[in-house]
Coordinates of N, CA, C and O in Angstrom, one line a residue:
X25 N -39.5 -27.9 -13.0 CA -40.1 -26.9 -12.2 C -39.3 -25.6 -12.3 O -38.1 -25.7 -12.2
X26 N -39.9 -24.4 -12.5 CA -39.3 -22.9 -12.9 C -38.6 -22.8 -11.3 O -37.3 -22.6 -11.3
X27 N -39.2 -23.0 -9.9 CA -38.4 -22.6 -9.1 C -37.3 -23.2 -8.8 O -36.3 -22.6 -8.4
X28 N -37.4 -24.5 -9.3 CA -36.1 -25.6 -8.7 C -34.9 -24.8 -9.7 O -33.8 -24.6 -9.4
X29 N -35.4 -24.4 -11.1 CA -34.4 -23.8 -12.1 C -33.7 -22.4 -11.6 O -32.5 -22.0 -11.7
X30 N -34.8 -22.1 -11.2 CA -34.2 -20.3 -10.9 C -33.1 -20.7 -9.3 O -32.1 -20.2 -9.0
X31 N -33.5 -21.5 -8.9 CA -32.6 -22.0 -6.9 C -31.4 -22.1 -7.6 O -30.4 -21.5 -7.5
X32 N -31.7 -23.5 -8.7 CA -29.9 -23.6 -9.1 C -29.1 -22.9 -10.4 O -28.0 -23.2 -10.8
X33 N -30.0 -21.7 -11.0 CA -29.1 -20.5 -11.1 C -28.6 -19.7 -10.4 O -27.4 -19.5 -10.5
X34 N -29.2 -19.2 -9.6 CA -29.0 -18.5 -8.4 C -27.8 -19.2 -7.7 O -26.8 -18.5 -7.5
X35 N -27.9 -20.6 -7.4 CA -26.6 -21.0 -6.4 C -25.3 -20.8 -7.3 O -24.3 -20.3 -6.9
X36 N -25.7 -21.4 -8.9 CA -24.6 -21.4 -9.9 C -23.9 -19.7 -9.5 O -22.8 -19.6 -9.1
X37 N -24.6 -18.7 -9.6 CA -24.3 -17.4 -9.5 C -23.5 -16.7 -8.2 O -22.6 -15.8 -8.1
X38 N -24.2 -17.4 -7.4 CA -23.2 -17.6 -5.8 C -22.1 -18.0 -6.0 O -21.2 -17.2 -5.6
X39 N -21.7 -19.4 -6.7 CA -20.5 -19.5 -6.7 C -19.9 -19.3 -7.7 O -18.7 -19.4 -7.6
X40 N -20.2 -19.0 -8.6 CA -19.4 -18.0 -9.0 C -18.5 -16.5 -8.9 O -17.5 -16.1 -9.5
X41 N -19.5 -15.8 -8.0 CA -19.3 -14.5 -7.2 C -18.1 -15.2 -6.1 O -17.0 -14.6 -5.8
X42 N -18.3 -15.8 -5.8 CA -17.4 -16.6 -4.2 C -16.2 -16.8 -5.2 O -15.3 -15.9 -5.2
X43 N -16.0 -18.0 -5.9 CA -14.7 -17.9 -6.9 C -14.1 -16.5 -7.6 O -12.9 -16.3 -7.8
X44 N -14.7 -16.1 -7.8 CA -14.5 -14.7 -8.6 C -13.6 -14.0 -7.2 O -12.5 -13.6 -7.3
X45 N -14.4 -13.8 -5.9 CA -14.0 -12.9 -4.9 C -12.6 -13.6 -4.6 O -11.5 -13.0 -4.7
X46 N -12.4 -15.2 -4.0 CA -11.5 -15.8 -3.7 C -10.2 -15.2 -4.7 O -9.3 -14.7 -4.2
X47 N -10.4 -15.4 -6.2 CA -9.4 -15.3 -7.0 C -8.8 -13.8 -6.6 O -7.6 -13.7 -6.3
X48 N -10.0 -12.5 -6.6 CA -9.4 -11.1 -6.7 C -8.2 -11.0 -5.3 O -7.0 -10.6 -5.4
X49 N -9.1 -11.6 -3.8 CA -8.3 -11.7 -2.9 C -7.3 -12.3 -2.6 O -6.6 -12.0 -1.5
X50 N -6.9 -13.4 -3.6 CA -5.3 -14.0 -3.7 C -4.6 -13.2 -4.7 O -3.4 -13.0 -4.5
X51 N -5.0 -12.6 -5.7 CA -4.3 -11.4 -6.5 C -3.6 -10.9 -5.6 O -2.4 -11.0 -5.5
X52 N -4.7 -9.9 -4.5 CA -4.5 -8.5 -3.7 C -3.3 -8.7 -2.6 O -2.3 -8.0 -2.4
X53 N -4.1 -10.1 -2.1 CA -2.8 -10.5 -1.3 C -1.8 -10.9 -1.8 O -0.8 -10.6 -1.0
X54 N -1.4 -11.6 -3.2 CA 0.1 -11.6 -3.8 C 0.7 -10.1 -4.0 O 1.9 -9.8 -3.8
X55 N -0.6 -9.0 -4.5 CA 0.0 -7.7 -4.7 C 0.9 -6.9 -3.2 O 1.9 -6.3 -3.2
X56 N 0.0 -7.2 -2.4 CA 0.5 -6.7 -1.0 C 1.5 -7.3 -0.7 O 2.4 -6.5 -0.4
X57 N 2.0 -8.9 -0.8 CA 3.4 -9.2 -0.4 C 4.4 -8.9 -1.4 O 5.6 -8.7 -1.0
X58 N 4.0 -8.8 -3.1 CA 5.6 -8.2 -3.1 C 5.7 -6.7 -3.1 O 6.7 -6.2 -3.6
X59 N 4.9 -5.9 -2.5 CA 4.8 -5.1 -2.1 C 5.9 -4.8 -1.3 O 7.0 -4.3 -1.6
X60 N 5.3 -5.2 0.0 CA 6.4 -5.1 0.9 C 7.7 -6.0 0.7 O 8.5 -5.6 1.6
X61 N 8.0 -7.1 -0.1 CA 9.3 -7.5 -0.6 C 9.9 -6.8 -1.2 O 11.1 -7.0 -1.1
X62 N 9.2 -5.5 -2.4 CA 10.0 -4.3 -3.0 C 10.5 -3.6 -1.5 O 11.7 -3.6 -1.3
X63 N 9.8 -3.2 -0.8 CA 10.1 -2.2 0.6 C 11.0 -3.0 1.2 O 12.0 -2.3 1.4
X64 N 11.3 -4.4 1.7 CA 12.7 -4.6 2.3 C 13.8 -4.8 1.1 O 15.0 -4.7 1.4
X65 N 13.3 -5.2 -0.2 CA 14.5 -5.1 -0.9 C 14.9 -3.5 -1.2 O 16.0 -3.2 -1.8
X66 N 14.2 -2.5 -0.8 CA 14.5 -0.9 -0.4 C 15.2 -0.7 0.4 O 16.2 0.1 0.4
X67 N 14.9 -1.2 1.2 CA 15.3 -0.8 3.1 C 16.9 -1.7 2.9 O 17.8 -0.9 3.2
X68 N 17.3 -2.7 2.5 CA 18.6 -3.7 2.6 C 19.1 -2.9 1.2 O 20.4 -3.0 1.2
X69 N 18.7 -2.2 0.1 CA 19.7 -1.3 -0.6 C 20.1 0.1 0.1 O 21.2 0.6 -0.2
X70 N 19.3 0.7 0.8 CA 19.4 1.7 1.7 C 20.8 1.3 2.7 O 21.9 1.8 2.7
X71 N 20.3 0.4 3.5 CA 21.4 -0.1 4.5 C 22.5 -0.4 4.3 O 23.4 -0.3 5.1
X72 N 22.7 -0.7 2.8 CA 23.9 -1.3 2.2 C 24.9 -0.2 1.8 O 26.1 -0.3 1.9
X73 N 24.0 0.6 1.5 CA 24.2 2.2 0.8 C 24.8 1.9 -0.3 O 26.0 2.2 -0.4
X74 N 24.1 1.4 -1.2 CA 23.8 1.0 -2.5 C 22.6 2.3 -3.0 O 22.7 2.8 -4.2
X75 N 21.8 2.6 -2.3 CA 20.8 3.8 -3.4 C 21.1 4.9 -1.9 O 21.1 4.7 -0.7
X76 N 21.5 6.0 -2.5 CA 21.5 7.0 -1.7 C 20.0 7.8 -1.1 O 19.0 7.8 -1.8
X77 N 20.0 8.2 -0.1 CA 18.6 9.0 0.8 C 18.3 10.2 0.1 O 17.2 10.4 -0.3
X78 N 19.4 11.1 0.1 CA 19.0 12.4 -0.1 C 19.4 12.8 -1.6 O 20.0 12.0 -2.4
X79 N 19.1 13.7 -1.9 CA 19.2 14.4 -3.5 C 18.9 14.1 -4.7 O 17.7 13.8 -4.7
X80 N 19.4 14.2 -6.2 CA 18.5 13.9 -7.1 C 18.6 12.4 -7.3 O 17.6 11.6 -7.5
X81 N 20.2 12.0 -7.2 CA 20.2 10.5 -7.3 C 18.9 9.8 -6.7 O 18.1 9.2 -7.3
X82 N 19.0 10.1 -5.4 CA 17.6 9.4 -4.6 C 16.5 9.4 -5.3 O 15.9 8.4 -5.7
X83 N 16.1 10.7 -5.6 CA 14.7 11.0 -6.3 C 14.5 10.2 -7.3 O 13.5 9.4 -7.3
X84 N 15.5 10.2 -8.4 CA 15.5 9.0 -9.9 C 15.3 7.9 -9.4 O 14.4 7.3 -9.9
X85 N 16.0 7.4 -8.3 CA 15.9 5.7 -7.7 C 14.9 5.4 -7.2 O 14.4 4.3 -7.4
X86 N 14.1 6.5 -6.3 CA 12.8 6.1 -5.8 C 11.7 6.1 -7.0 O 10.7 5.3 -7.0
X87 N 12.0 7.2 -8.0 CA 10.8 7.2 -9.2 C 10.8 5.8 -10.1 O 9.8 5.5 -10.7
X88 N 12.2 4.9 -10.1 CA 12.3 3.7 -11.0 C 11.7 3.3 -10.2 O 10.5 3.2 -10.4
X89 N 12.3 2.8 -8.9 CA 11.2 1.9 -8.1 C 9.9 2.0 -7.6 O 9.4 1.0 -7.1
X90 N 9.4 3.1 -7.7 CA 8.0 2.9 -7.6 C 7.2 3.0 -9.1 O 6.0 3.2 -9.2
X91 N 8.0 3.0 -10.1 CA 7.1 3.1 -11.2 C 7.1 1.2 -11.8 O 6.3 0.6 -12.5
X92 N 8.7 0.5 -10.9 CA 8.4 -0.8 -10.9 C 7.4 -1.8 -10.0 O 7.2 -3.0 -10.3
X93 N 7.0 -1.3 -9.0 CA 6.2 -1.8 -8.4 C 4.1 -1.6 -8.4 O 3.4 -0.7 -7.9
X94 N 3.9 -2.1 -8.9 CA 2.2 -2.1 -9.7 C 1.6 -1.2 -8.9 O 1.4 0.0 -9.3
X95 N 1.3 -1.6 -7.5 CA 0.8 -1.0 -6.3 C 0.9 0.0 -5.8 O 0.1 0.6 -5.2
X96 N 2.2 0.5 -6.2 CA 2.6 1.8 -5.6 C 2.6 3.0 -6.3 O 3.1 2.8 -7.4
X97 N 2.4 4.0 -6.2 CA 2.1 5.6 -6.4 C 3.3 6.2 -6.2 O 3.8 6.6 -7.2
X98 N 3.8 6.3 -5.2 CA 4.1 6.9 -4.5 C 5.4 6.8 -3.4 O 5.0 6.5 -2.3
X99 N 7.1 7.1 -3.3 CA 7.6 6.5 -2.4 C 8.4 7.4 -1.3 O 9.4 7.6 -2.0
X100 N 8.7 8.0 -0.4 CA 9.2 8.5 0.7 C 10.6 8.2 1.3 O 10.5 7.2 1.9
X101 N 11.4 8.6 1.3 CA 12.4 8.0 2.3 C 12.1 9.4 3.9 O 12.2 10.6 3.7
X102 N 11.8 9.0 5.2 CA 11.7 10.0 5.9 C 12.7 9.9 7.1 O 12.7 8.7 7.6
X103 N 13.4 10.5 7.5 CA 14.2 10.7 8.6 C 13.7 10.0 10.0 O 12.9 9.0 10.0
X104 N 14.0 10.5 11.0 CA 13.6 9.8 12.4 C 13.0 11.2 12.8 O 12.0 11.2 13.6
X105 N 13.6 12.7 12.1 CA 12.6 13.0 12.8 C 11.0 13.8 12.1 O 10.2 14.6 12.3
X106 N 11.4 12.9 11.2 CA 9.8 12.8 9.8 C 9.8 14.1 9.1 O 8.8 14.8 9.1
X107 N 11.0 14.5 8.5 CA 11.4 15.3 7.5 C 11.8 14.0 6.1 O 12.4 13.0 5.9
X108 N 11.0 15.0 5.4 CA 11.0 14.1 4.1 C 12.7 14.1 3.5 O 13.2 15.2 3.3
X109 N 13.5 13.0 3.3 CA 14.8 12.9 2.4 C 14.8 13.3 1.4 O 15.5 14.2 1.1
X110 N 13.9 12.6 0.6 CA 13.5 12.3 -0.8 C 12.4 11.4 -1.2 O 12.0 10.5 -0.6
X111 N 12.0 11.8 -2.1 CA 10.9 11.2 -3.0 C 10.7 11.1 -4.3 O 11.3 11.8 -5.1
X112 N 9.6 10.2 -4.6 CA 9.4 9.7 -5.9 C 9.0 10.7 -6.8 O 9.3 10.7 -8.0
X113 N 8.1 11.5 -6.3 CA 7.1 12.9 -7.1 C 7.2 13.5 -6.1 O 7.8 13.2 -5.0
X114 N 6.2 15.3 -6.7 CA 6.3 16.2 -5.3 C 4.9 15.9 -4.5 O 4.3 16.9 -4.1
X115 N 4.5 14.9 -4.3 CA 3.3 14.8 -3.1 C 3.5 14.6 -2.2 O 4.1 13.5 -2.0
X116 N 3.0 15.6 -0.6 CA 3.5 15.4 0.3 C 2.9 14.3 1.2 O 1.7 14.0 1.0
X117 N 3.8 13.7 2.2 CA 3.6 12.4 2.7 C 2.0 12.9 3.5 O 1.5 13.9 3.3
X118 N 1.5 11.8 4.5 CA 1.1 11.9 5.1 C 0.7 12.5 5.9 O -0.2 13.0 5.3
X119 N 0.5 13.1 7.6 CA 0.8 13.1 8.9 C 1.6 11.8 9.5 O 1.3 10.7 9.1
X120 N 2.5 11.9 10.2 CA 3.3 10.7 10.3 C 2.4 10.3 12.0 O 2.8 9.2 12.4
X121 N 1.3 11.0 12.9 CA 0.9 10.8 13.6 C -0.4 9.7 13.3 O -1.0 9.0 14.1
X122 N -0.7 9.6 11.8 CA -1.9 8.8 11.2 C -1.4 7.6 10.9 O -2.0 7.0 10.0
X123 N -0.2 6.8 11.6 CA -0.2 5.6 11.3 C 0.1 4.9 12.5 O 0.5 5.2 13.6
X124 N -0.4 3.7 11.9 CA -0.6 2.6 13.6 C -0.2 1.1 12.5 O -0.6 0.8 11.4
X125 N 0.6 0.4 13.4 CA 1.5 0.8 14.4 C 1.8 2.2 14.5 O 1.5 3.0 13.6
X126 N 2.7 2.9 16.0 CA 3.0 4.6 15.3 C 4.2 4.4 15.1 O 4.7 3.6 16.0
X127 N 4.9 4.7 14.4 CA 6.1 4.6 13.6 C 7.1 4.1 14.8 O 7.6 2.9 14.8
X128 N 7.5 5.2 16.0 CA 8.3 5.4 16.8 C 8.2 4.4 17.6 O 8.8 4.7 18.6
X129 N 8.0 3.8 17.6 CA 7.3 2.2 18.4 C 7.3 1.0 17.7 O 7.4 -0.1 18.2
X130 N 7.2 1.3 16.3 CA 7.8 -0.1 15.5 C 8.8 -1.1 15.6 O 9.9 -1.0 16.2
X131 N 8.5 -2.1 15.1 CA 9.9 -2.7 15.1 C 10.5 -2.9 14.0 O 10.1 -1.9 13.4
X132 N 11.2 -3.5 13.4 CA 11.9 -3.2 12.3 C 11.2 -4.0 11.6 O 11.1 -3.6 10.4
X133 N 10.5 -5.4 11.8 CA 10.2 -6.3 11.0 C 8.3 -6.0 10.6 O 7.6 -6.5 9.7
X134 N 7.9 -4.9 11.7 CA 6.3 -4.7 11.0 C 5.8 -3.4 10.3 O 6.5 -2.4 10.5
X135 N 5.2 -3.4 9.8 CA 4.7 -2.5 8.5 C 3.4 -1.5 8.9 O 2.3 -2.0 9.2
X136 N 3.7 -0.4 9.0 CA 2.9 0.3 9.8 C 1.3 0.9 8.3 O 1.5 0.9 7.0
X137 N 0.4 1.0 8.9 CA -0.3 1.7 7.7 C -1.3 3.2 8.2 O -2.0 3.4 9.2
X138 N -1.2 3.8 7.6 CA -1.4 5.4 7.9 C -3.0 4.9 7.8 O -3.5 3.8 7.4
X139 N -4.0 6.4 8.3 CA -5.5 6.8 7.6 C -5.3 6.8 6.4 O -4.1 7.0 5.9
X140 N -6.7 6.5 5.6 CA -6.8 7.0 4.0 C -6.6 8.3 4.2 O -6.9 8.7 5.4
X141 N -6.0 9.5 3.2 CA -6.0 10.6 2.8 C -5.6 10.7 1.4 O -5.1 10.0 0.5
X142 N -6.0 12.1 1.5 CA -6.3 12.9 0.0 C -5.5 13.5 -0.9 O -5.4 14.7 -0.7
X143 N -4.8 13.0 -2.1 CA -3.2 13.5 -2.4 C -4.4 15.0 -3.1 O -5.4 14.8 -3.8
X144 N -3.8 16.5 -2.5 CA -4.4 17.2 -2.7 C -4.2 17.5 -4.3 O -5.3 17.7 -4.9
X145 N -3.3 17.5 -5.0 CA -3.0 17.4 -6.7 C -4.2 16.9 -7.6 O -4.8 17.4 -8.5
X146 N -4.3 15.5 -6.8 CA -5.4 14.7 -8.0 C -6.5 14.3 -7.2 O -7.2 13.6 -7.9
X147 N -6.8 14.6 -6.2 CA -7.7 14.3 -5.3 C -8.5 12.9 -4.9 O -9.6 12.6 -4.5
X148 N -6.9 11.5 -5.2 CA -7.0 10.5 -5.2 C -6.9 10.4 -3.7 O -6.2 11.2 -3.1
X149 N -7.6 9.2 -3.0 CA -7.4 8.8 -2.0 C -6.0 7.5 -1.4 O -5.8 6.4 -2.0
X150 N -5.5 7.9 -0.5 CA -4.5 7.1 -0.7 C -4.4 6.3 0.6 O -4.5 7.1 1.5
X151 N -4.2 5.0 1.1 CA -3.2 4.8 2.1 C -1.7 4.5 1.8 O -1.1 4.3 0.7
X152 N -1.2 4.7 3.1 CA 0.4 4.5 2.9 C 1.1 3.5 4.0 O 0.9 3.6 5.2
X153 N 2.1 2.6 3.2 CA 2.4 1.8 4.2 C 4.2 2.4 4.5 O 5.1 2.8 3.8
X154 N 4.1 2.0 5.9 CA 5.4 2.3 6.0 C 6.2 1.3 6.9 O 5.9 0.6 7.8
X155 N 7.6 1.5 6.3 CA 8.5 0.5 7.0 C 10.2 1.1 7.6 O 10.9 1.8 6.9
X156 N 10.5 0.6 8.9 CA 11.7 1.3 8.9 C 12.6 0.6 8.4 O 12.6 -0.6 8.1
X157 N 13.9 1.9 8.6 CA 14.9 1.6 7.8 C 16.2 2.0 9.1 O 16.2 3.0 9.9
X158 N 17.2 1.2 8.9 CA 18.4 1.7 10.1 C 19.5 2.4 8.8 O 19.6 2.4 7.6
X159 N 20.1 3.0 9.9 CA 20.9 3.6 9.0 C 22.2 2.9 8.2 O 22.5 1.7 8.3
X160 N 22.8 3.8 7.3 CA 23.8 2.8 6.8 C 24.9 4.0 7.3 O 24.7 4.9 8.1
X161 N 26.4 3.7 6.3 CA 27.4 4.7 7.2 C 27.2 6.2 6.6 O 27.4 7.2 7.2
X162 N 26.8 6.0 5.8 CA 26.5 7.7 5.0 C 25.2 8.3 5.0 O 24.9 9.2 4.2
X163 N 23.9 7.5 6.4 CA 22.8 8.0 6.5 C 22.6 7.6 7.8 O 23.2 6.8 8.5
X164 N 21.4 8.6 8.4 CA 20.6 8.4 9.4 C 19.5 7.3 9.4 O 19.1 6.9 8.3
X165 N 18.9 6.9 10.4 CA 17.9 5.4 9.8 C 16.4 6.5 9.8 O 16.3 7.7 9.9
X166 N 15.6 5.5 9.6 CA 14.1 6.8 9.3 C 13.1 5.7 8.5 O 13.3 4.6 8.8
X167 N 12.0 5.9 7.6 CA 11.2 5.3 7.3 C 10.9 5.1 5.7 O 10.9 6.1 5.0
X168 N 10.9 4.3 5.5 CA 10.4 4.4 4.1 C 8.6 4.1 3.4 O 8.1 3.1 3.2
X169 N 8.1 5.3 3.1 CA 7.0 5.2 2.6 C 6.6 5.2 1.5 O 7.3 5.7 0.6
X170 N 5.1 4.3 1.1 CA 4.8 3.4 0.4 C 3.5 4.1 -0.1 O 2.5 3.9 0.6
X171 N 3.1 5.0 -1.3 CA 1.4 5.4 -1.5 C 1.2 4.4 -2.0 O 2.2 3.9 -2.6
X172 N -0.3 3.5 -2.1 CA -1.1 2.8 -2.6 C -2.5 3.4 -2.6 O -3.3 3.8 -1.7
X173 N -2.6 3.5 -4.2 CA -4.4 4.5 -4.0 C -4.9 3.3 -3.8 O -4.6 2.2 -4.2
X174 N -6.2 3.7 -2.9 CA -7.1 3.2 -2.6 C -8.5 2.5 -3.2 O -9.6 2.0 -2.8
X175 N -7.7 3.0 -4.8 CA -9.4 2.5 -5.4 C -8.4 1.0 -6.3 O -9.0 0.1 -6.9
X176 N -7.4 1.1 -6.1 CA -6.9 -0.3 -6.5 C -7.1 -1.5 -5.3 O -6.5 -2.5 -5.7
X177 N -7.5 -1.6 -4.5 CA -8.3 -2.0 -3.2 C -9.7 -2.4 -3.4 O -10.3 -3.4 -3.3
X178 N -10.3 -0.9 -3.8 CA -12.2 -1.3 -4.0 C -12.1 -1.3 -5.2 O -13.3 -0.9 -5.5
X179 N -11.4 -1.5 -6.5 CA -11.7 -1.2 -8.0 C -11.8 -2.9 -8.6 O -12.0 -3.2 -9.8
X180 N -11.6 -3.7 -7.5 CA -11.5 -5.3 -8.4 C -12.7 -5.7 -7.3 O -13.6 -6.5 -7.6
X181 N -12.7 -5.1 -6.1 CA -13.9 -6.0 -5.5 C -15.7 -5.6 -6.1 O -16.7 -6.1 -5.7
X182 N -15.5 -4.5 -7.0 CA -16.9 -3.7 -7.4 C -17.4 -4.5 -8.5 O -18.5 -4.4 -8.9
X183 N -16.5 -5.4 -8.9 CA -16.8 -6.2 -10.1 C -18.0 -7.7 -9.3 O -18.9 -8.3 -9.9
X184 N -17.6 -7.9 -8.1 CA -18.4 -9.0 -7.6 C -19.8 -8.4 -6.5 O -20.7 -9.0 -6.1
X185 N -19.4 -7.0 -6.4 CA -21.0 -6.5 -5.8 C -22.1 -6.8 -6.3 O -22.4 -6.4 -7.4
X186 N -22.9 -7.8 -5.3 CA -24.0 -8.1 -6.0 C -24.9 -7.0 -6.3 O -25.3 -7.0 -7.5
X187 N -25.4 -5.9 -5.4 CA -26.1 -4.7 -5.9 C -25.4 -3.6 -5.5 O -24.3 -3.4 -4.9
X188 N -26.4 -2.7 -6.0 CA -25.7 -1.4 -5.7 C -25.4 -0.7 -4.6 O -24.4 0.0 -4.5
X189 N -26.6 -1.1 -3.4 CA -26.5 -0.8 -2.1 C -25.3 -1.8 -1.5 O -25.2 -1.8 -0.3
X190 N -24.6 -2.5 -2.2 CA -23.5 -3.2 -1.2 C -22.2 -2.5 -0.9 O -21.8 -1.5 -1.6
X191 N -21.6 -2.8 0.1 CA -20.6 -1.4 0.5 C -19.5 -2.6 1.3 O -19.9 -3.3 2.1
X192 N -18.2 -2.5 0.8 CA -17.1 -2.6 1.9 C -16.4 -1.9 2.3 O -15.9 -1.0 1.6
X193 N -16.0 -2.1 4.0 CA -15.0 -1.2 4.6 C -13.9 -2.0 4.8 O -14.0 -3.3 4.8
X194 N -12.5 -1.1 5.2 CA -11.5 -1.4 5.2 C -11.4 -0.8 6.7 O -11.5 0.4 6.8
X195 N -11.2 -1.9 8.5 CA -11.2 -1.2 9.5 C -9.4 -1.3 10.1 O -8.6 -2.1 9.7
X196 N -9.3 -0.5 10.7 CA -8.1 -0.3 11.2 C -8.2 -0.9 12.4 O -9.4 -0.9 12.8
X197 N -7.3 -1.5 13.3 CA -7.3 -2.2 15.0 C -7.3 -1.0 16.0 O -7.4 -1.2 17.2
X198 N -7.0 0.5 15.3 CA -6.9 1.8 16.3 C -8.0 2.3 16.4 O -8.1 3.3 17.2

């Protein structure tokens, strides 16, 4: 019978879209945790004062490590009172009032993540995650930020959209 044929293509096709999605979102989620395993292995060379905050040294150290981490764009070291130290490239951070948790209220152990925004250069969209950092003896403590463009997020799930009109959002708890 053609319908009984076309039902169990169709389910064949379901599960494969379900396996397909399961796979991308164990990727995403391995991508996000060593993510932030690069950011505290940041934060414990920081503290150690092993990679210095401010000046060119900094800048070279943050550019190796964020050109070794897949996920990331983009990296920040910011003071407490959210003056940029140093960075990876010249794109400027955030608003540091667009992240929730809000920074200033964190604890040391949770990962704050900003609004999407627009690195105005390339007109990629970015979120940013951030994590603090205490000081060590030759630094003030402050934050260390994290760009992740945002189409590495929706650029693996567009492969399992069943049609065109399908749409995912990413919601924030604020």
């Amino acid at each position: 019978d053609v319908g009984h044929l076309h039902g169990e293509g169709v389910d064949e096709q379901t599960r494969g879209r379900r396996l397909l999605a399961l796979a991308l979102a164990n990727q995403l989620d391995r991508g996000m945790q060593g993510m932030q395993e690069g950011l505290q292995t940041l934060r414990a060379e920081i503290q150690q004062g092993r990679l210095p905050t401010t000046g060119i040294d900094a800048a070279r150290a943050l550019q190796t490590r964020a050109e070794l981490m897949p996920l990331i764009s983009t990296l920040w070291l910011i003071n407490g009172q959210g003056n940029v130290l140093s960075a990876s490239d010249q794109m400027s951070p955030p608003e540091l009032a667009t992240f929730s948790p809000d920074l200033k209220h964190m604890t040391d152990d949770e990962v704050s993540v900003s609004r999407p925004f627009t690195d105005a250069r390339t007109h990629e969209t970015l979120i940013v995650l951030a994590m603090r950092f205490a000081g060590s003896t030759d630094a003030a403590g402050g934050w260390i930020l994290a760009a992740m463009p945002t189409s590495l997020l929706l650029g693996a799930v567009s492969v399992t959209a069943p049609s065109e009109d399908a749409r995912m959002a990413v919601f924030r708890s604020d």
